[in-house]
Each structure stands twice: as C-alpha cells, then as structure tokens.
Short mmCIF file of C-alpha atoms in Angstrom, two decimals:
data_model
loop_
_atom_site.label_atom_id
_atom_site.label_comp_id
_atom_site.label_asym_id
_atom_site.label_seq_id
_atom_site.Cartn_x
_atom_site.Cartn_y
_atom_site.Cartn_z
CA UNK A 1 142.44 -159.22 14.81
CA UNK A 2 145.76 -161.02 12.64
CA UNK A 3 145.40 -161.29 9.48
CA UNK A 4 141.89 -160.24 8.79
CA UNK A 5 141.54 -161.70 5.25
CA UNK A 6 141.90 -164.97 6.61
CA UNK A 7 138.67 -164.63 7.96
CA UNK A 8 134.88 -165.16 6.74
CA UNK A 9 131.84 -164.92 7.68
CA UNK A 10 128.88 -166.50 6.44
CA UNK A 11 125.28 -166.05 7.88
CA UNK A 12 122.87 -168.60 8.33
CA UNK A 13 119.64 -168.85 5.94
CA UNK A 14 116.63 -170.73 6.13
CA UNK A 15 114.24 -172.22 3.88
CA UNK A 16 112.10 -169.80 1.91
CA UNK A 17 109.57 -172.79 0.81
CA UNK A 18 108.71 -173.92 4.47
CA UNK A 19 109.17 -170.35 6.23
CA UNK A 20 106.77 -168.15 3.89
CA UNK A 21 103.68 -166.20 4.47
CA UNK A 22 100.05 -168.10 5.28
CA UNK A 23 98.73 -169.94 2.52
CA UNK A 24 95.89 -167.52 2.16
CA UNK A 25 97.83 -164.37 2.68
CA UNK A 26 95.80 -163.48 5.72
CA UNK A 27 97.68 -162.67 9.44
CA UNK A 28 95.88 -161.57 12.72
CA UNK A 29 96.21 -158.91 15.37
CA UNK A 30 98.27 -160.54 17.88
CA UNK A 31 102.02 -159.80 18.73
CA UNK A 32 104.14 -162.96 18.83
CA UNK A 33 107.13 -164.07 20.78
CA UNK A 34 109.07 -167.09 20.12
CA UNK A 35 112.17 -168.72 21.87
CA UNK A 36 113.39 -169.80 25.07
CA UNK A 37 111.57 -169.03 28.21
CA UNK A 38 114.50 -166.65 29.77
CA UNK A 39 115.22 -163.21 31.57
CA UNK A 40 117.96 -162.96 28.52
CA UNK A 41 115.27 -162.81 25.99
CA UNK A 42 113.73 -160.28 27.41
CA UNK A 43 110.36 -161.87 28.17
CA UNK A 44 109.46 -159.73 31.15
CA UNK A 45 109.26 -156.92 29.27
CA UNK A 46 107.27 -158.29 26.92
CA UNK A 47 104.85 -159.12 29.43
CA UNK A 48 105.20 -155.60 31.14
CA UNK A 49 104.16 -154.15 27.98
CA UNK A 50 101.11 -156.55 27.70
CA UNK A 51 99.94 -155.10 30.83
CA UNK A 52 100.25 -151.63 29.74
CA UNK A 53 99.02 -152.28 26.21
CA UNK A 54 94.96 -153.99 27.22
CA UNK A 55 93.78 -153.82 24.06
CA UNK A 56 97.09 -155.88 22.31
CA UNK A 57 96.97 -159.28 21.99
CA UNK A 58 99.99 -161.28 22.31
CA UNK A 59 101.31 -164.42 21.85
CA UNK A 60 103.94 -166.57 23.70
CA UNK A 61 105.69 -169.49 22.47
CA UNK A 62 107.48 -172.35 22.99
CA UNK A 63 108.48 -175.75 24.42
CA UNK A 64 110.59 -175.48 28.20
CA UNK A 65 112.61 -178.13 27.45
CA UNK A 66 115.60 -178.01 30.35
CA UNK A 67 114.95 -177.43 34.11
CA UNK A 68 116.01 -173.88 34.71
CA UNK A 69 113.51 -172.86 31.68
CA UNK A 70 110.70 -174.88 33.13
CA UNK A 71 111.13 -172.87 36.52
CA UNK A 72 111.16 -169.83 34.56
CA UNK A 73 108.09 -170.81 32.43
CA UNK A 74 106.49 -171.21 35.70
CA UNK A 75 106.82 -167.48 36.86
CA UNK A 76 106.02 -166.30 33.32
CA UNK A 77 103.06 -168.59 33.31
CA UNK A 78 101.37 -167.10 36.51
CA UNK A 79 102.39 -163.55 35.06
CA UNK A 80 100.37 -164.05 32.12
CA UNK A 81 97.64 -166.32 33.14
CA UNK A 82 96.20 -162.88 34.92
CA UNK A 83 96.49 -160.48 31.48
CA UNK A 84 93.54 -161.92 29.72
CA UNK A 85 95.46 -160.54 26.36
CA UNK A 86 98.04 -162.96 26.64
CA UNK A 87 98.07 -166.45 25.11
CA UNK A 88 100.48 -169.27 25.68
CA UNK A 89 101.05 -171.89 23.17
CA UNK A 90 103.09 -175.02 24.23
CA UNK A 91 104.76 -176.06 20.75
CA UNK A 92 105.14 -179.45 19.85
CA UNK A 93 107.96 -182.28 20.98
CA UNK A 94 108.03 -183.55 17.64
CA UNK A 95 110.79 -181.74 15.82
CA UNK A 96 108.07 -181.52 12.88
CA UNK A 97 105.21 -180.07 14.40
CA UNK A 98 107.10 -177.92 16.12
CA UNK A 99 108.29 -176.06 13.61
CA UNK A 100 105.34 -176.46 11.33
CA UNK A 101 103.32 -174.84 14.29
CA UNK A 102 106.19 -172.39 14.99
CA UNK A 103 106.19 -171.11 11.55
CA UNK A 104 102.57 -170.96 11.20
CA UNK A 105 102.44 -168.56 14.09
CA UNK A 106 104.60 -166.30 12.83
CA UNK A 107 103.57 -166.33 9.47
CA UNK A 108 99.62 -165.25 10.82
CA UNK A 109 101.13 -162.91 14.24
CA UNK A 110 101.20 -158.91 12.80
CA UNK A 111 104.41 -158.90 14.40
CA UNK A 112 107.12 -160.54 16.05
CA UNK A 113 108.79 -159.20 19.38
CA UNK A 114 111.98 -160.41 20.01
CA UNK A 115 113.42 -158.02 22.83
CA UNK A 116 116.22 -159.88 23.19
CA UNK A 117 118.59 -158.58 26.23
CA UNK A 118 121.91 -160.11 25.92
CA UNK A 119 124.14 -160.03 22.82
CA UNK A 120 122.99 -162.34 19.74
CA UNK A 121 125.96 -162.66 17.38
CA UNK A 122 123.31 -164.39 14.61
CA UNK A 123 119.58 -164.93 15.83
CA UNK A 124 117.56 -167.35 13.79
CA UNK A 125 113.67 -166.64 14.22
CA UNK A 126 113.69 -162.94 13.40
CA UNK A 127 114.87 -164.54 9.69
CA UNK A 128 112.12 -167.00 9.61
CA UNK A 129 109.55 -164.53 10.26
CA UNK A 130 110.45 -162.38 7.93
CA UNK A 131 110.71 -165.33 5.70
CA UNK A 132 107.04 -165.54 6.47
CA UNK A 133 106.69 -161.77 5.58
CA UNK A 134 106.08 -160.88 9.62
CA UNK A 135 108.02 -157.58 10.48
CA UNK A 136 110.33 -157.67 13.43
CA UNK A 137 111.07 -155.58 16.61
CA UNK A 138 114.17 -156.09 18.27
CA UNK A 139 116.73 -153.68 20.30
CA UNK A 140 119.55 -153.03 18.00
CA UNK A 141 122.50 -155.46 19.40
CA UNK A 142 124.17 -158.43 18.09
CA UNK A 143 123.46 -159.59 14.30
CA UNK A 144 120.20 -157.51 14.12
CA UNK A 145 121.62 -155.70 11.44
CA UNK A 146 123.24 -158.09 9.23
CA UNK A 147 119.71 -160.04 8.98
CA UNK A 148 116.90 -157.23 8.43
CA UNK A 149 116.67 -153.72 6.77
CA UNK A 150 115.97 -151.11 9.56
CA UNK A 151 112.73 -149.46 8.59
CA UNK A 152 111.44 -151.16 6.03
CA UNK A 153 111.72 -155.28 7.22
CA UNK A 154 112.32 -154.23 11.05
CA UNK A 155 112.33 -151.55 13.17
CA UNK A 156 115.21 -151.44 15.76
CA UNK A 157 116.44 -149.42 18.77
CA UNK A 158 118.91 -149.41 21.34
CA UNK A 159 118.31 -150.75 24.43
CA UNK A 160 117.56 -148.33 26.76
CA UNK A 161 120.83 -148.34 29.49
CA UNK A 162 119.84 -149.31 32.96
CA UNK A 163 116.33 -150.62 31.00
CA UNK A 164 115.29 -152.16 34.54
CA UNK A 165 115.71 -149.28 36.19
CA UNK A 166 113.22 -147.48 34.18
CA UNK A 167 110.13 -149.96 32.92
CA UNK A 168 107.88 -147.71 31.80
CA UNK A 169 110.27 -145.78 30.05
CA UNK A 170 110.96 -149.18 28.05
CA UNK A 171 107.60 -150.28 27.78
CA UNK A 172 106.75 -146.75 26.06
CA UNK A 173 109.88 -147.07 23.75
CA UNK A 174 108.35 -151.13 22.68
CA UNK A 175 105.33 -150.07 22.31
CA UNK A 176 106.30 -147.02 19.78
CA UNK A 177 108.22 -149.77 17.82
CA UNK A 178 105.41 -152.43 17.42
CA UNK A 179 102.86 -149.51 16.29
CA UNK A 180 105.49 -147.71 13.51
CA UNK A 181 106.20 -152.10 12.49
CA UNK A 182 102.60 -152.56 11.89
CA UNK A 183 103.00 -149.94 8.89
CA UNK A 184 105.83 -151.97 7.40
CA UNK A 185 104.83 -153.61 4.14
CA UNK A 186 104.58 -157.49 4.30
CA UNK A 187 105.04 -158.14 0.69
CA UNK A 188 108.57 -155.95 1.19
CA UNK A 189 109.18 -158.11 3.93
CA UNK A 190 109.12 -161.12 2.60
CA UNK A 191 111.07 -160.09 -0.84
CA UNK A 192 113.80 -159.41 0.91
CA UNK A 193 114.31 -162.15 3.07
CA UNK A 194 114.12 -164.54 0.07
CA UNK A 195 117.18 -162.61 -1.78
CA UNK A 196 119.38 -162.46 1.95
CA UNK A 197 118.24 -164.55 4.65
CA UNK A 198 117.50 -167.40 2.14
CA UNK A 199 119.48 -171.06 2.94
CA UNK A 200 120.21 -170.88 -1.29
CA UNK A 201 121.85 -167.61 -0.51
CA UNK A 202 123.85 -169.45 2.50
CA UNK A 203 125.03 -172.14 -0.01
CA UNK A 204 126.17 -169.43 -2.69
CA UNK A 205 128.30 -167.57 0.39
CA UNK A 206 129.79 -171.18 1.88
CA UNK A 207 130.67 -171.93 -2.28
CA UNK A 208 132.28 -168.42 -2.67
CA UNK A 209 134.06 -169.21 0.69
CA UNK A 210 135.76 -172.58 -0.51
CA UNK A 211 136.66 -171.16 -3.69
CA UNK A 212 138.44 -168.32 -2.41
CA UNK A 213 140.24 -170.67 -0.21
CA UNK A 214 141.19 -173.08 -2.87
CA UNK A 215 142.35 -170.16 -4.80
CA UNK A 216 139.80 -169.32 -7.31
CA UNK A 217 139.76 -173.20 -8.64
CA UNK A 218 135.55 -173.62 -9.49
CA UNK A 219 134.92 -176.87 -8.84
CA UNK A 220 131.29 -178.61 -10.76
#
C-alpha cells in the first residue's frame, strides 16, 4: 500500500453505560447468537452443534428484516423448532427495544457464539457483549483480534478448511471452544472492554487522528 503513514485506522466503540453486565450481576446457561439470519454467519453450524450438544441451551436472535433473510429465517426456523434446546427470540422493530432487548440477552447468555463464516473487517456485537462482560467464541478471521484478548475475553480458532465438508469435525472443535469460554472470568471481561472497545476510547483515537493530521495543533 503507498504511503502507509497516510493511513489510520480507528475501531469502532460502543457505549459502556448501556452495554454492561445485568443489573444484578446474574447470567444463565444458555448460548446466545445474535445477527442476521444468514449462511455467512454461520448459523447452521450453530444449529448443528445444538443438535449434538442436548443438554445446551441456546439462544437465537434477531429481527429478518429484508426478503432473502426472511426466507432464510424460515429454514432456520423449522430447523430449530424440532431441537427443544433451542429458543428463538424475534427482537423488537423499535430501534429502542431492540437494542435494549438485544443487550439484555447478551448481558444474561453464558456466552455468545458468533461463528461467523465470511471475513468481518470490524464486527460490532462481539464488543457489546463483552461490554456486558459475556465471553465470546468466534473463528479467528477478520477484526477478531483487534476487538478481544484471545484467552482471557474470547477464545478463537481457525476455521476449519473445507468446514462443510467435515460437520462433525466442526461441531467438536465449537463445542471445545464454548466449554474452555465458560471458564473465562466475566469481571475480566468486562474490564477490558471498557478501557478498548469503549465509544470514549473511539473519540480519544478519532481526536489523536485529526491532530496528527493538522500537524500536532490541539485544538479545545
């Protein structure tokens, strides 16, 4: 790339007073997903997992909001309306309540599964969660990295090549990763997201940013 010190990058934060643990420190047993209802995001092997895994409850959620995710929702649906430890919550419409209810799941789910398959240069919800002190399993691609501490806020791994060639294999490999995550330490969680993936620490970057580009000049 020309003239790399051109270039910056700043990563997105989010609001540590709205995304933060539940109120009385308390979360339950079930493994959440949030996000769009798509192959990309790695949803069917989620569910492949939940069919392996009987005594795991999980979570899906969210709100099909264009046409090709309400056909997909549909086949998920009928998937996981026969695992009776799989739960579907429809969030909200309301751009409120849905993320009030969004962030109240994660911040009560003993996990969050985001199994992404494609490339993610800068995914948001694994930073709210741990906002909210839930650990995070993801496969190691994209901006994983840059957003979580491997092994002690999230526990990552590659994903497996040909992964649809070989389910099981995969659904053993996710299901290693959620039971080493449940032994991450909440509290640990959540400190660190409030010092990194913080929208104060966001501001301080995009301020650093303009100042370098305006040559030092601090501006009140």
């Amino acid at each position: 790339i020309p003239d790399r010190e051109r270039l910056h990058v700043v990563r997105y934060g989010r609001d540590p007073d709205f995304y933060r643990p539940d109120d009385q420190g308390e979360h339950e047993d079930y493994i959440l997903y949030v996000g769009r209802p798509h192959p990309a995001k790695g949803i069917d092997l989620i569910l492949d997992l939940a069919k392996a895994w009987k005594e795991q409850e999980f979570v899906l959620a969210w709100r099909a909001g264009l046409d090709d995710h309400t056909r997909f929702e549909s086949a998920y649906l009928e998937v996981a309306g026969a695992l009776p430890n799989v739960r579907f919550e429809k969030l909200p419409e309301s751009r409120d309540e849905h993320h009030e209810r969004k962030r109240d799941l994660m911040a009560r789910a003993r996990l969050l599964l985001h199994p992404n398959v494609y490339i993610d240069a800068d995914p948001a919800v694994p930073k709210e969660a741990q906002l909210c002190g839930t650990p995070v399993v993801s496969w190691d691609r994209g901006g994983l990295r840059e957003s979580c501490i491997v092994g002690e806020t999230a526990i990552l791994e590659p994903l497996p090549n040909e992964y649809w060639k070989d389910r099981d294999g995969t659904t053993s490999t996710l299901r290693s990763m959620c039971e080493r995550a449940f032994a991450l330490d909440r509290a640990r969680v959540r400190r660190y997201a409030k010092g990194d993936l913080s929208s104060e620490r966001m501001a301080r970057d995009y301020r650093r940013v303009y100042e370098k580009v305006l040559g030092g000049v601090h501006t009140s």
